[in-house]
mmCIF file of C-alpha atoms in Angstrom:
data_model
loop_
_atom_site.group_PDB
_atom_site.id
_atom_site.type_symbol
_atom_site.label_atom_id
_atom_site.label_comp_id
_atom_site.label_asym_id
_atom_site.label_seq_id
_atom_site.Cartn_x
_atom_site.Cartn_y
_atom_site.Cartn_z
ATOM 1 C CA MET D 1 -12.945 -26.609 9.635
ATOM 2 C CA LYS D 2 -12.827 -29.196 12.410
ATOM 3 C CA ARG D 3 -16.612 -29.024 12.678
ATOM 4 C CA ALA D 4 -16.946 -29.630 8.950
ATOM 5 C CA ILE D 5 -14.673 -32.663 9.126
ATOM 6 C CA LEU D 6 -16.654 -33.963 12.113
ATOM 7 C CA LEU D 7 -19.899 -33.590 10.158
ATOM 8 C CA PHE D 8 -18.317 -35.467 7.265
ATOM 9 C CA ILE D 9 -17.373 -38.332 9.601
ATOM 10 C CA LEU D 10 -20.898 -38.409 11.045
ATOM 11 C CA PHE D 11 -22.358 -38.625 7.523
ATOM 12 C CA PHE D 12 -19.858 -41.371 6.822
ATOM 13 C CA ILE D 13 -20.885 -43.410 9.866
ATOM 14 C CA ALA D 14 -24.580 -42.809 9.285
ATOM 15 C CA GLY D 15 -24.249 -44.088 5.738
ATOM 16 C CA ILE D 16 -22.979 -47.495 6.791
ATOM 17 C CA SER D 17 -25.672 -50.150 6.665
ATOM 18 C CA LEU D 18 -25.580 -52.367 9.733
ATOM 19 C CA THR D 19 -27.804 -55.117 8.359
ATOM 20 C CA TYR D 20 -26.635 -57.610 5.791
ATOM 21 C CA SER D 21 -29.219 -59.992 4.355
ATOM 22 C CA GLN D 22 -27.201 -61.212 1.388
ATOM 23 C CA LYS D 23 -25.332 -64.494 1.568
ATOM 24 C CA VAL D 24 -22.452 -63.137 -0.493
ATOM 25 C CA ASN D 25 -19.720 -60.622 0.336
ATOM 26 C CA VAL D 26 -17.928 -58.357 -2.098
ATOM 27 C CA THR D 27 -14.612 -60.144 -1.486
ATOM 28 C CA ASP D 28 -16.176 -63.417 -2.668
ATOM 29 C CA TYR D 29 -15.971 -62.073 -6.208
ATOM 30 C CA GLN D 30 -12.642 -63.122 -7.704
ATOM 31 C CA VAL D 31 -12.071 -62.718 -11.429
ATOM 32 C CA PRO D 32 -8.862 -63.182 -13.460
ATOM 33 C CA ILE D 33 -9.609 -60.022 -15.458
ATOM 34 C CA SER D 34 -11.248 -56.915 -14.010
ATOM 35 C CA ARG D 35 -12.067 -53.686 -15.842
ATOM 36 C CA ALA D 36 -14.197 -50.563 -15.409
ATOM 37 C CA THR D 37 -14.809 -47.305 -17.273
ATOM 38 C CA VAL D 38 -16.505 -44.061 -16.223
ATOM 39 C CA PHE D 39 -17.075 -41.092 -18.562
ATOM 40 C CA ARG D 40 -18.993 -38.216 -16.970
ATOM 41 C CA PHE D 41 -19.841 -34.614 -17.834
ATOM 42 C CA ASP D 42 -20.980 -31.919 -15.361
ATOM 43 C CA GLY D 43 -22.203 -28.442 -16.227
ATOM 44 C CA THR D 44 -23.169 -25.445 -14.089
ATOM 45 C CA TRP D 45 -24.162 -21.853 -14.813
ATOM 46 C CA SER D 46 -24.719 -18.967 -12.424
ATOM 47 C CA TRP D 47 -25.818 -15.371 -12.964
ATOM 48 C CA SER D 48 -25.915 -12.384 -10.642
ATOM 49 C CA GLN D 49 -26.768 -8.739 -11.284
ATOM 50 C CA ASN D 50 -26.698 -5.562 -9.208
ATOM 51 C CA GLY D 51 -29.072 -3.050 -10.727
ATOM 52 C CA ARG D 52 -28.209 -2.987 -14.415
ATOM 53 C CA THR D 53 -24.668 -4.219 -13.839
ATOM 54 C CA VAL D 54 -23.899 -7.907 -14.314
ATOM 55 C CA THR D 55 -21.524 -8.896 -11.505
ATOM 56 C CA SER D 56 -21.220 -12.579 -12.389
ATOM 57 C CA ASN D 57 -21.953 -14.680 -15.453
ATOM 58 C CA ASP D 58 -20.179 -17.923 -14.659
ATOM 59 C CA ALA D 59 -20.457 -21.030 -16.848
ATOM 60 C CA ARG D 60 -18.376 -24.081 -16.016
ATOM 61 C CA GLY D 61 -18.013 -27.569 -17.420
ATOM 62 C CA LYS D 62 -16.177 -30.630 -16.138
ATOM 63 C CA VAL D 63 -15.295 -33.834 -17.965
ATOM 64 C CA LEU D 64 -14.147 -36.866 -15.995
ATOM 65 C CA TYR D 65 -12.860 -40.051 -17.620
ATOM 66 C CA LYS D 66 -11.591 -42.983 -15.575
ATOM 67 C CA THR D 67 -10.736 -46.485 -16.667
ATOM 68 C CA PHE D 68 -8.756 -49.332 -15.207
ATOM 69 C CA TYR D 69 -7.809 -52.848 -16.247
ATOM 70 C CA SER D 70 -6.415 -55.537 -13.981
ATOM 71 C CA SER D 71 -5.337 -59.062 -14.878
ATOM 72 C CA LEU D 72 -2.956 -61.601 -13.401
ATOM 73 C CA PRO D 73 0.114 -60.357 -15.344
ATOM 74 C CA LEU D 74 -0.541 -56.601 -15.547
ATOM 75 C CA ALA D 75 -2.793 -53.659 -14.649
ATOM 76 C CA TRP D 76 -3.203 -50.044 -15.718
ATOM 77 C CA PHE D 77 -5.134 -46.948 -14.660
ATOM 78 C CA LEU D 78 -6.065 -43.923 -16.792
ATOM 79 C CA ASN D 79 -7.659 -40.791 -15.296
ATOM 80 C CA VAL D 80 -8.491 -37.597 -17.196
ATOM 81 C CA ASP D 81 -9.977 -34.672 -15.255
ATOM 82 C CA ALA D 82 -10.735 -31.541 -17.296
ATOM 83 C CA VAL D 83 -12.392 -28.358 -16.008
ATOM 84 C CA GLY D 84 -13.102 -25.246 -18.048
ATOM 85 C CA GLY D 85 -15.186 -22.144 -17.634
ATOM 86 C CA LYS D 86 -15.937 -18.532 -18.432
ATOM 87 C CA ASN D 87 -16.876 -15.751 -16.021
ATOM 88 C CA LEU D 88 -17.681 -12.498 -17.821
ATOM 89 C CA SER D 89 -14.692 -12.081 -20.172
ATOM 90 C CA VAL D 90 -12.285 -14.390 -18.308
ATOM 91 C CA TYR D 91 -11.682 -17.905 -19.635
ATOM 92 C CA ASN D 92 -9.856 -20.608 -17.693
ATOM 93 C CA HIS D 93 -9.153 -24.309 -17.816
ATOM 94 C CA ASN D 94 -7.389 -27.047 -15.863
ATOM 95 C CA VAL D 95 -6.697 -30.397 -17.554
ATOM 96 C CA LYS D 96 -4.946 -33.246 -15.732
ATOM 97 C CA LEU D 97 -3.877 -36.618 -17.113
ATOM 98 C CA ASP D 98 -2.761 -39.459 -14.813
ATOM 99 C CA VAL D 99 -1.619 -42.764 -16.343
ATOM 100 C CA SER D 100 -0.248 -45.696 -14.320
ATOM 101 C CA PHE D 101 1.051 -49.042 -15.568
ATOM 102 C CA LEU D 102 1.731 -52.038 -13.310
ATOM 103 C CA LYS D 103 3.520 -55.260 -14.329
ATOM 104 C CA TYR D 104 3.275 -58.136 -11.869
ATOM 105 C CA PHE D 105 6.424 -60.203 -11.422
ATOM 106 C CA LEU D 106 4.464 -63.459 -10.916
ATOM 107 C CA GLU D 107 0.823 -64.133 -11.771
ATOM 108 C CA SER D 108 0.311 -65.886 -8.425
ATOM 109 C CA GLU D 109 1.737 -62.987 -6.390
ATOM 110 C CA ASP D 110 0.828 -59.303 -5.938
ATOM 111 C CA PHE D 111 4.309 -57.737 -6.258
ATOM 112 C CA PHE D 112 4.697 -55.420 -9.249
ATOM 113 C CA GLY D 113 6.894 -52.885 -10.984
ATOM 114 C CA SER D 114 5.207 -49.589 -11.860
ATOM 115 C CA ALA D 115 5.484 -46.531 -14.084
ATOM 116 C CA GLN D 116 3.333 -43.399 -13.900
ATOM 117 C CA LEU D 117 2.955 -40.248 -15.993
ATOM 118 C CA VAL D 118 1.173 -37.170 -14.619
ATOM 119 C CA ALA D 119 0.643 -34.168 -16.906
ATOM 120 C CA GLN D 120 -1.311 -30.992 -16.144
ATOM 121 C CA HIS D 121 -2.132 -27.887 -18.165
ATOM 122 C CA ILE D 122 -3.589 -24.776 -16.501
ATOM 123 C CA GLY D 123 -4.509 -21.592 -18.320
ATOM 124 C CA SER D 124 -6.464 -18.383 -17.815
ATOM 125 C CA SER D 125 -6.994 -15.326 -20.004
ATOM 126 C CA LYS D 126 -6.633 -13.225 -16.850
ATOM 127 C CA ILE D 127 -2.949 -14.034 -16.304
ATOM 128 C CA LEU D 128 -1.529 -11.905 -19.105
ATOM 129 C CA PRO D 129 -4.268 -10.231 -21.183
ATOM 130 C CA GLN D 130 -3.791 -10.401 -24.949
ATOM 131 C CA SER D 131 -0.608 -12.441 -24.639
ATOM 132 C CA ASN D 132 0.432 -15.776 -26.088
ATOM 133 C CA ASP D 133 1.760 -16.731 -22.642
ATOM 134 C CA ASN D 134 -1.738 -17.040 -21.190
ATOM 135 C CA TYR D 135 -1.838 -20.783 -21.801
ATOM 136 C CA ARG D 136 1.435 -22.001 -20.423
ATOM 137 C CA GLN D 137 3.252 -25.236 -21.133
ATOM 138 C CA ILE D 138 2.338 -28.603 -19.635
ATOM 139 C CA LYS D 139 3.639 -29.504 -16.184
ATOM 140 C CA SER D 140 4.661 -33.170 -16.135
ATOM 141 C CA ASP D 141 6.551 -35.785 -14.168
ATOM 142 C CA ILE D 142 7.318 -39.499 -14.472
ATOM 143 C CA THR D 143 7.452 -41.934 -11.536
ATOM 144 C CA ILE D 144 9.148 -45.346 -11.620
ATOM 145 C CA GLY D 145 8.921 -47.775 -8.714
ATOM 146 C CA PHE D 146 7.598 -51.043 -7.326
ATOM 147 C CA GLY D 147 4.837 -52.078 -4.968
ATOM 148 C CA TYR D 148 2.293 -54.619 -3.781
ATOM 149 C CA GLY D 149 -1.483 -55.092 -4.113
ATOM 150 C CA ARG D 150 -4.383 -55.577 -6.539
ATOM 151 C CA TYR D 151 -7.733 -53.998 -7.480
ATOM 152 C CA ILE D 152 -10.951 -55.876 -8.319
ATOM 153 C CA ASN D 153 -14.063 -54.389 -9.942
ATOM 154 C CA ALA D 154 -17.098 -55.988 -8.241
ATOM 155 C CA THR D 155 -19.787 -53.869 -9.952
ATOM 156 C CA ALA D 156 -21.261 -56.957 -11.637
ATOM 157 C CA LEU D 157 -21.816 -58.557 -8.231
ATOM 158 C CA ALA D 158 -23.408 -55.333 -6.946
ATOM 159 C CA LYS D 159 -25.832 -55.475 -9.895
ATOM 160 C CA ALA D 160 -26.621 -59.106 -9.075
ATOM 161 C CA VAL D 161 -27.403 -58.063 -5.488
ATOM 162 C CA ARG D 162 -29.669 -55.244 -6.763
ATOM 163 C CA ILE D 163 -31.536 -57.716 -9.016
ATOM 164 C CA GLU D 164 -31.913 -60.120 -6.088
ATOM 165 C CA GLY D 165 -33.404 -57.326 -3.978
ATOM 166 C CA HIS D 166 -36.007 -56.549 -6.655
ATOM 167 C CA LEU D 167 -36.949 -60.222 -7.040
ATOM 168 C CA LEU D 168 -37.373 -60.576 -3.273
ATOM 169 C CA ARG D 169 -39.627 -57.526 -3.015
ATOM 170 C CA ASP D 170 -41.708 -58.729 -5.964
ATOM 171 C CA ASP D 171 -42.023 -62.253 -4.436
ATOM 172 C CA VAL D 172 -40.394 -63.794 -7.496
ATOM 173 C CA ILE D 173 -37.943 -65.767 -5.315
ATOM 174 C CA LYS D 174 -38.569 -67.316 -1.893
ATOM 175 C CA GLY D 175 -35.385 -66.129 -0.168
ATOM 176 C CA ASN D 176 -31.835 -64.884 -0.614
ATOM 177 C CA LEU D 177 -29.967 -66.686 -3.360
ATOM 178 C CA PRO D 178 -26.947 -68.836 -2.394
ATOM 179 C CA LYS D 179 -23.483 -67.348 -2.699
ATOM 180 C CA GLU D 180 -22.602 -69.653 -5.593
ATOM 181 C CA THR D 181 -25.678 -68.506 -7.530
ATOM 182 C CA MET D 182 -24.900 -64.825 -6.951
ATOM 183 C CA ILE D 183 -21.319 -65.229 -8.159
ATOM 184 C CA ALA D 184 -22.483 -67.188 -11.223
ATOM 185 C CA ILE D 185 -24.984 -64.423 -12.080
ATOM 186 C CA ALA D 186 -22.264 -61.777 -11.627
ATOM 187 C CA ASN D 187 -19.965 -63.685 -13.992
ATOM 188 C CA ILE D 188 -22.734 -63.733 -16.625
ATOM 189 C CA ILE D 189 -23.338 -59.996 -16.160
ATOM 190 C CA ASP D 190 -19.605 -59.364 -16.545
ATOM 191 C CA ARG D 191 -19.638 -61.193 -19.897
ATOM 192 C CA GLN D 192 -22.046 -58.758 -21.573
ATOM 193 C CA GLN D 193 -19.556 -57.880 -24.314
ATOM 194 C CA GLU D 194 -19.016 -61.574 -25.069
ATOM 195 C CA TYR D 195 -22.787 -62.093 -25.507
ATOM 196 C CA GLN D 196 -22.948 -59.059 -27.808
ATOM 197 C CA GLU D 197 -20.165 -60.394 -30.030
ATOM 198 C CA VAL D 198 -21.672 -63.900 -30.289
ATOM 199 C CA TYR D 199 -25.407 -63.144 -30.551
ATOM 200 C CA GLN D 200 -25.261 -59.524 -31.796
ATOM 201 C CA THR D 201 -28.701 -57.825 -31.855
ATOM 202 C CA THR D 202 -30.433 -60.743 -30.077
ATOM 203 C CA TYR D 203 -27.903 -61.040 -27.253
ATOM 204 C CA GLU D 204 -30.286 -59.741 -24.559
ATOM 205 C CA THR D 205 -32.505 -62.824 -24.880
ATOM 206 C CA PHE D 206 -29.622 -65.266 -24.345
ATOM 207 C CA TRP D 207 -28.055 -63.071 -21.648
ATOM 208 C CA PHE D 208 -31.239 -62.892 -19.577
ATOM 209 C CA ASP D 209 -32.062 -66.582 -20.159
ATOM 210 C CA ASP D 210 -28.697 -67.656 -18.726
ATOM 211 C CA ILE D 211 -29.254 -65.473 -15.657
ATOM 212 C CA GLU D 212 -32.711 -67.024 -15.207
ATOM 213 C CA LYS D 213 -31.256 -70.548 -15.458
ATOM 214 C CA GLU D 214 -28.849 -69.816 -12.594
ATOM 215 C CA ILE D 215 -31.746 -68.537 -10.463
ATOM 216 C CA GLN D 216 -33.766 -71.674 -11.254
ATOM 217 C CA LYS D 217 -30.859 -73.895 -10.165
ATOM 218 C CA SER D 218 -31.112 -72.396 -6.663
ATOM 219 C CA GLY D 219 -34.490 -74.046 -6.099
ATOM 220 C CA LEU D 220 -35.939 -70.766 -4.806
ATOM 221 C CA ILE D 221 -38.165 -70.280 -7.826
ATOM 222 C CA ASP D 222 -40.639 -72.322 -9.853
ATOM 223 C CA GLU D 223 -38.400 -74.227 -12.236
ATOM 224 C CA PHE D 224 -40.984 -74.152 -15.041
ATOM 225 C CA GLY D 225 -42.482 -70.724 -14.380
ATOM 226 C CA GLY D 226 -39.162 -68.880 -14.333
ATOM 227 C CA VAL D 227 -38.783 -65.282 -13.228
ATOM 228 C CA GLY D 228 -41.663 -64.142 -15.416
ATOM 229 C CA SER D 229 -42.128 -60.812 -17.136
ATOM 230 C CA ILE D 230 -41.625 -58.843 -13.908
ATOM 231 C CA GLY D 231 -38.294 -60.604 -13.331
ATOM 232 C CA PHE D 232 -37.019 -59.805 -16.818
ATOM 233 C CA GLN D 233 -38.207 -56.221 -16.409
ATOM 234 C CA ARG D 234 -36.214 -55.881 -13.162
ATOM 235 C CA MET D 235 -33.110 -57.355 -14.790
ATOM 236 C CA ARG D 236 -33.328 -54.928 -17.672
ATOM 237 C CA GLN D 237 -33.963 -52.045 -15.293
ATOM 238 C CA VAL D 238 -30.741 -52.761 -13.379
ATOM 239 C CA LEU D 239 -28.486 -53.812 -16.256
ATOM 240 C CA PHE D 240 -29.404 -50.906 -18.554
ATOM 241 C CA ASN D 241 -29.732 -48.136 -15.920
ATOM 242 C CA ILE D 242 -33.468 -47.638 -16.476
ATOM 243 C CA ASN D 243 -34.875 -45.481 -13.651
ATOM 244 C CA GLU D 244 -31.915 -46.393 -11.438
ATOM 245 C CA LYS D 245 -28.134 -46.566 -11.428
ATOM 246 C CA VAL D 246 -25.757 -48.978 -9.698
ATOM 247 C CA ASN D 247 -22.518 -47.169 -8.854
ATOM 248 C CA ASP D 248 -19.191 -48.847 -9.496
ATOM 249 C CA ARG D 249 -17.924 -51.103 -6.716
ATOM 250 C CA TYR D 250 -14.223 -51.754 -6.192
ATOM 251 C CA TYR D 251 -12.218 -53.480 -3.531
ATOM 252 C CA GLY D 252 -8.518 -53.879 -2.987
ATOM 253 C CA TRP D 253 -5.443 -51.841 -2.212
ATOM 254 C CA LEU D 254 -2.121 -50.850 -3.710
ATOM 255 C CA THR D 255 1.006 -49.398 -2.158
ATOM 256 C CA SER D 256 4.177 -48.407 -3.984
ATOM 257 C CA VAL D 257 7.493 -46.609 -3.560
ATOM 258 C CA GLY D 258 9.555 -45.039 -6.299
ATOM 259 C CA ILE D 259 11.340 -42.033 -7.734
ATOM 260 C CA SER D 260 9.385 -39.159 -9.297
ATOM 261 C CA ILE D 261 11.303 -37.317 -12.012
ATOM 262 C CA PRO D 262 9.930 -33.874 -12.993
ATOM 263 C CA THR D 263 10.222 -33.390 -16.746
ATOM 264 C CA SER D 264 8.650 -29.946 -17.244
ATOM 265 C CA THR D 265 7.053 -27.058 -15.343
ATOM 266 C CA SER D 266 4.080 -24.867 -16.216
ATOM 267 C CA ASP D 267 6.087 -21.613 -16.157
ATOM 268 C CA ARG D 268 9.288 -22.863 -17.854
ATOM 269 C CA SER D 269 11.251 -22.643 -14.596
ATOM 270 C CA PRO D 270 13.937 -25.257 -13.712
ATOM 271 C CA VAL D 271 12.384 -28.671 -13.064
ATOM 272 C CA GLY D 272 14.219 -29.276 -9.788
ATOM 273 C CA SER D 273 15.509 -32.480 -8.200
ATOM 274 C CA PRO D 274 13.914 -35.925 -8.477
ATOM 275 C CA GLU D 275 11.697 -36.842 -5.533
ATOM 276 C CA ALA D 276 11.170 -39.955 -3.448
ATOM 277 C CA SER D 277 7.561 -41.073 -3.823
ATOM 278 C CA LEU D 278 5.342 -43.102 -1.491
ATOM 279 C CA SER D 279 1.801 -43.827 -2.691
ATOM 280 C CA GLY D 280 -1.163 -45.839 -1.529
ATOM 281 C CA ARG D 281 -4.768 -46.356 -2.581
ATOM 282 C CA TYR D 282 -7.601 -48.327 -1.014
ATOM 283 C CA SER D 283 -11.188 -49.058 -2.061
ATOM 284 C CA PHE D 284 -13.915 -51.046 -0.371
ATOM 285 C CA PRO D 285 -17.740 -51.189 -0.365
ATOM 286 C CA ILE D 286 -18.530 -51.032 3.361
ATOM 287 C CA SER D 287 -21.996 -52.350 2.522
ATOM 288 C CA TRP D 288 -23.898 -52.923 -0.712
ATOM 289 C CA ASP D 289 -25.113 -49.311 -0.496
ATOM 290 C CA THR D 290 -21.742 -47.659 0.104
ATOM 291 C CA GLN D 291 -18.302 -47.260 -1.429
ATOM 292 C CA ILE D 292 -15.177 -45.704 0.048
ATOM 293 C CA ASN D 293 -12.069 -44.752 -1.950
ATOM 294 C CA PHE D 294 -8.858 -43.390 -0.439
ATOM 295 C CA LYS D 295 -5.606 -42.269 -2.034
ATOM 296 C CA ILE D 296 -2.472 -40.673 -0.595
ATOM 297 C CA ASP D 297 0.834 -39.502 -2.094
ATOM 298 C CA VAL D 298 3.916 -38.318 -0.196
ATOM 299 C CA LEU D 299 6.847 -36.691 -2.033
ATOM 300 C CA SER D 300 10.233 -35.455 -0.794
ATOM 301 C CA PRO D 301 13.199 -34.206 -2.913
ATOM 302 C CA LEU D 302 16.278 -36.415 -3.188
ATOM 303 C CA ASP D 303 18.757 -33.692 -2.253
ATOM 304 C CA SER D 304 19.828 -31.752 0.853
ATOM 305 C CA LEU D 305 16.154 -31.038 1.629
ATOM 306 C CA PHE D 306 15.210 -34.717 1.916
ATOM 307 C CA PHE D 307 12.601 -35.035 4.703
ATOM 308 C CA LYS D 308 13.011 -31.300 5.405
ATOM 309 C CA LYS D 309 10.737 -30.472 2.492
ATOM 310 C CA TYR D 310 7.827 -32.718 1.615
ATOM 311 C CA THR D 311 4.389 -32.691 0.020
ATOM 312 C CA VAL D 312 1.347 -34.664 1.142
ATOM 313 C CA ARG D 313 -1.737 -35.059 -1.054
ATOM 314 C CA SER D 314 -4.697 -37.208 -0.030
ATOM 315 C CA ASN D 315 -8.249 -37.841 -1.263
ATOM 316 C CA LEU D 316 -11.121 -39.560 0.525
ATOM 317 C CA ASP D 317 -14.358 -40.249 -1.382
ATOM 318 C CA PHE D 318 -17.576 -41.693 -0.005
ATOM 319 C CA ILE D 319 -20.687 -42.792 -1.931
ATOM 320 C CA TYR D 320 -23.975 -43.766 -0.298
ATOM 321 C CA GLU D 321 -26.946 -44.957 -2.348
ATOM 322 C CA LEU D 322 -29.904 -43.563 -0.394
ATOM 323 C CA SER D 323 -32.301 -45.211 -2.854
ATOM 324 C CA ASN D 324 -32.311 -46.548 -6.402
ATOM 325 C CA ARG D 325 -32.498 -42.956 -7.680
ATOM 326 C CA VAL D 326 -30.791 -40.812 -5.031
ATOM 327 C CA ASN D 327 -27.066 -40.898 -4.194
ATOM 328 C CA PHE D 328 -25.074 -38.977 -1.618
ATOM 329 C CA VAL D 329 -21.495 -38.345 -2.742
ATOM 330 C CA SER D 330 -18.874 -36.625 -0.618
ATOM 331 C CA GLY D 331 -15.159 -36.053 -0.873
ATOM 332 C CA TYR D 332 -12.397 -34.655 1.300
ATOM 333 C CA ARG D 333 -9.104 -33.348 -0.108
ATOM 334 C CA PHE D 334 -6.059 -32.527 1.981
ATOM 335 C CA ASP D 335 -2.880 -30.882 0.674
ATOM 336 C CA PHE D 336 0.137 -29.992 2.760
ATOM 337 C CA VAL D 337 3.533 -28.619 1.694
ATOM 338 C CA LYS D 338 6.316 -28.349 4.290
ATOM 339 C CA GLN D 339 9.344 -26.197 3.489
ATOM 340 C CA PRO D 340 12.214 -25.138 5.761
ATOM 341 C CA GLY D 341 11.730 -21.691 7.285
ATOM 342 C CA ILE D 342 8.173 -21.310 5.974
ATOM 343 C CA VAL D 343 5.020 -21.762 8.009
ATOM 344 C CA ALA D 344 3.049 -24.542 6.323
ATOM 345 C CA GLU D 345 -0.612 -23.858 5.576
ATOM 346 C CA PRO D 346 -2.647 -27.030 5.076
ATOM 347 C CA ILE D 347 -5.408 -26.872 2.481
ATOM 348 C CA HIS D 348 -8.730 -28.551 3.270
ATOM 349 C CA ASN D 349 -11.468 -29.031 0.702
ATOM 350 C CA LEU D 350 -14.772 -30.740 1.490
ATOM 351 C CA ASP D 351 -17.419 -31.488 -1.163
ATOM 352 C CA ALA D 352 -20.875 -32.961 -0.716
ATOM 353 C CA ALA D 353 -23.596 -33.562 -3.281
ATOM 354 C CA PHE D 354 -26.961 -35.196 -3.687
ATOM 355 C CA LEU D 355 -27.481 -36.756 -7.119
ATOM 356 C CA TYR D 356 -31.005 -37.472 -8.321
ATOM 357 C CA TYR D 357 -31.121 -39.927 -11.224
ATOM 358 C CA ILE D 358 -33.551 -38.563 -13.816
ATOM 359 C CA GLU D 359 -33.214 -40.922 -16.789
ATOM 360 C CA ASN D 360 -30.781 -42.063 -19.493
ATOM 361 C CA ASN D 361 -27.679 -41.479 -17.318
ATOM 362 C CA ILE D 362 -28.706 -37.884 -16.500
ATOM 363 C CA TYR D 363 -28.541 -36.648 -12.899
ATOM 364 C CA LEU D 364 -29.797 -33.496 -11.217
ATOM 365 C CA THR D 365 -27.143 -32.475 -8.682
ATOM 366 C CA ILE D 366 -27.221 -30.286 -5.584
ATOM 367 C CA ASN D 367 -23.642 -29.452 -4.626
ATOM 368 C CA SER D 368 -21.893 -27.751 -1.733
ATOM 369 C CA ASN D 369 -18.220 -27.019 -1.173
ATOM 370 C CA LEU D 370 -16.244 -25.907 1.847
ATOM 371 C CA SER D 371 -12.565 -24.957 1.603
ATOM 372 C CA LYS D 372 -10.000 -23.503 3.952
ATOM 373 C CA GLN D 373 -6.291 -22.717 3.646
ATOM 374 C CA GLY D 374 -4.273 -22.177 6.808
ATOM 375 C CA SER D 375 -5.682 -19.359 8.930
ATOM 376 C CA SER D 376 -7.588 -17.753 6.051
ATOM 377 C CA PRO D 377 -11.397 -17.505 6.256
ATOM 378 C CA THR D 378 -13.453 -20.533 5.297
ATOM 379 C CA VAL D 379 -15.053 -20.345 1.845
ATOM 380 C CA LEU D 380 -18.470 -21.953 1.365
ATOM 381 C CA GLY D 381 -20.242 -22.388 -1.963
ATOM 382 C CA THR D 382 -23.352 -24.110 -3.327
ATOM 383 C CA SER D 383 -24.574 -24.888 -6.833
ATOM 384 C CA LEU D 384 -27.255 -26.714 -8.794
ATOM 385 C CA GLY D 385 -26.223 -28.617 -11.897
ATOM 386 C CA ILE D 386 -26.749 -31.400 -14.407
ATOM 387 C CA ASN D 387 -24.525 -34.483 -14.532
ATOM 388 C CA TYR D 388 -24.395 -36.777 -17.570
ATOM 389 C CA ASN D 389 -22.688 -40.173 -17.466
ATOM 390 C CA ILE D 390 -21.788 -40.939 -21.073
ATOM 391 C CA PHE D 391 -20.955 -44.521 -20.036
#
């Protein structure tokens, strides 16, 4: 397992671009309102047979929906992660909902009060065959607390940087655009919905014209010639995900403390004591080709087992855009539960995937997974699948 983690770190370091030609940094992008939405579907199917006996007929699907909104007075996050599948005659599913709401005390400061709801439903037809108890009740808990920090979605600026790169390679502009121009272009890109509402079916013309005007103001292009047909083609290619895809870019951090109150369990057992909760999340594009996201939660019951029993859950995600069409995505999950008198067995889970962008938000994916729990043998798996980003 240590070797696998070391390889992950090496991939991480290798993915960092050490050359920066742009005159703008991701933290230069400051907007009063920031929002982002991801809706993705993955599907895999595997078949194995020994002689005339089918040993595996495994079909699995995964739906991921993430959205967040951040403004000066408030912010909220909504994550839905649903997995379902069938192997031979066994059906199973795992659906998790995570909703967080943050209310800032002052618009000029980053202190906030928070509330979070986490609900999860797990079921399998293998638990109790032909029984109504197969699909158990929802496990849920509510967390109330306070914290500090903010999140900014800088995807519009990343798209502006991608457009700039195309225009440089096509000799449409004479050099890197000034920081002010890049931020102005990003603000126009971010206002796509506003252009749609005002100009309706003809909004693309006005949208692209305003971007071109900002480029002309830089003096790095022929003021009368404009970006030309190739420039408009590159803009459309980036902004509408034609033959390439710009991944979401976030930066910022949040940390919070609170009390987590369990409200129900999956097996109808007693819910137990409330727990002290410490959470943190951090996101940053290390370069314009990379994105790192980290999240950690620490829980400990508010009773006689305080600090004697605790749970640690952490996620680390890394995205590296190898080219306009090929992405490398990896993730590391760590879970650890410490209880008095019981030997704790940490759970490690490492995922890595190459995503090839085909067209119309469809990816071909090559996936690998490595997992290990305590001293048990390491489990390694690979798969080939199709990924569809609905939006």
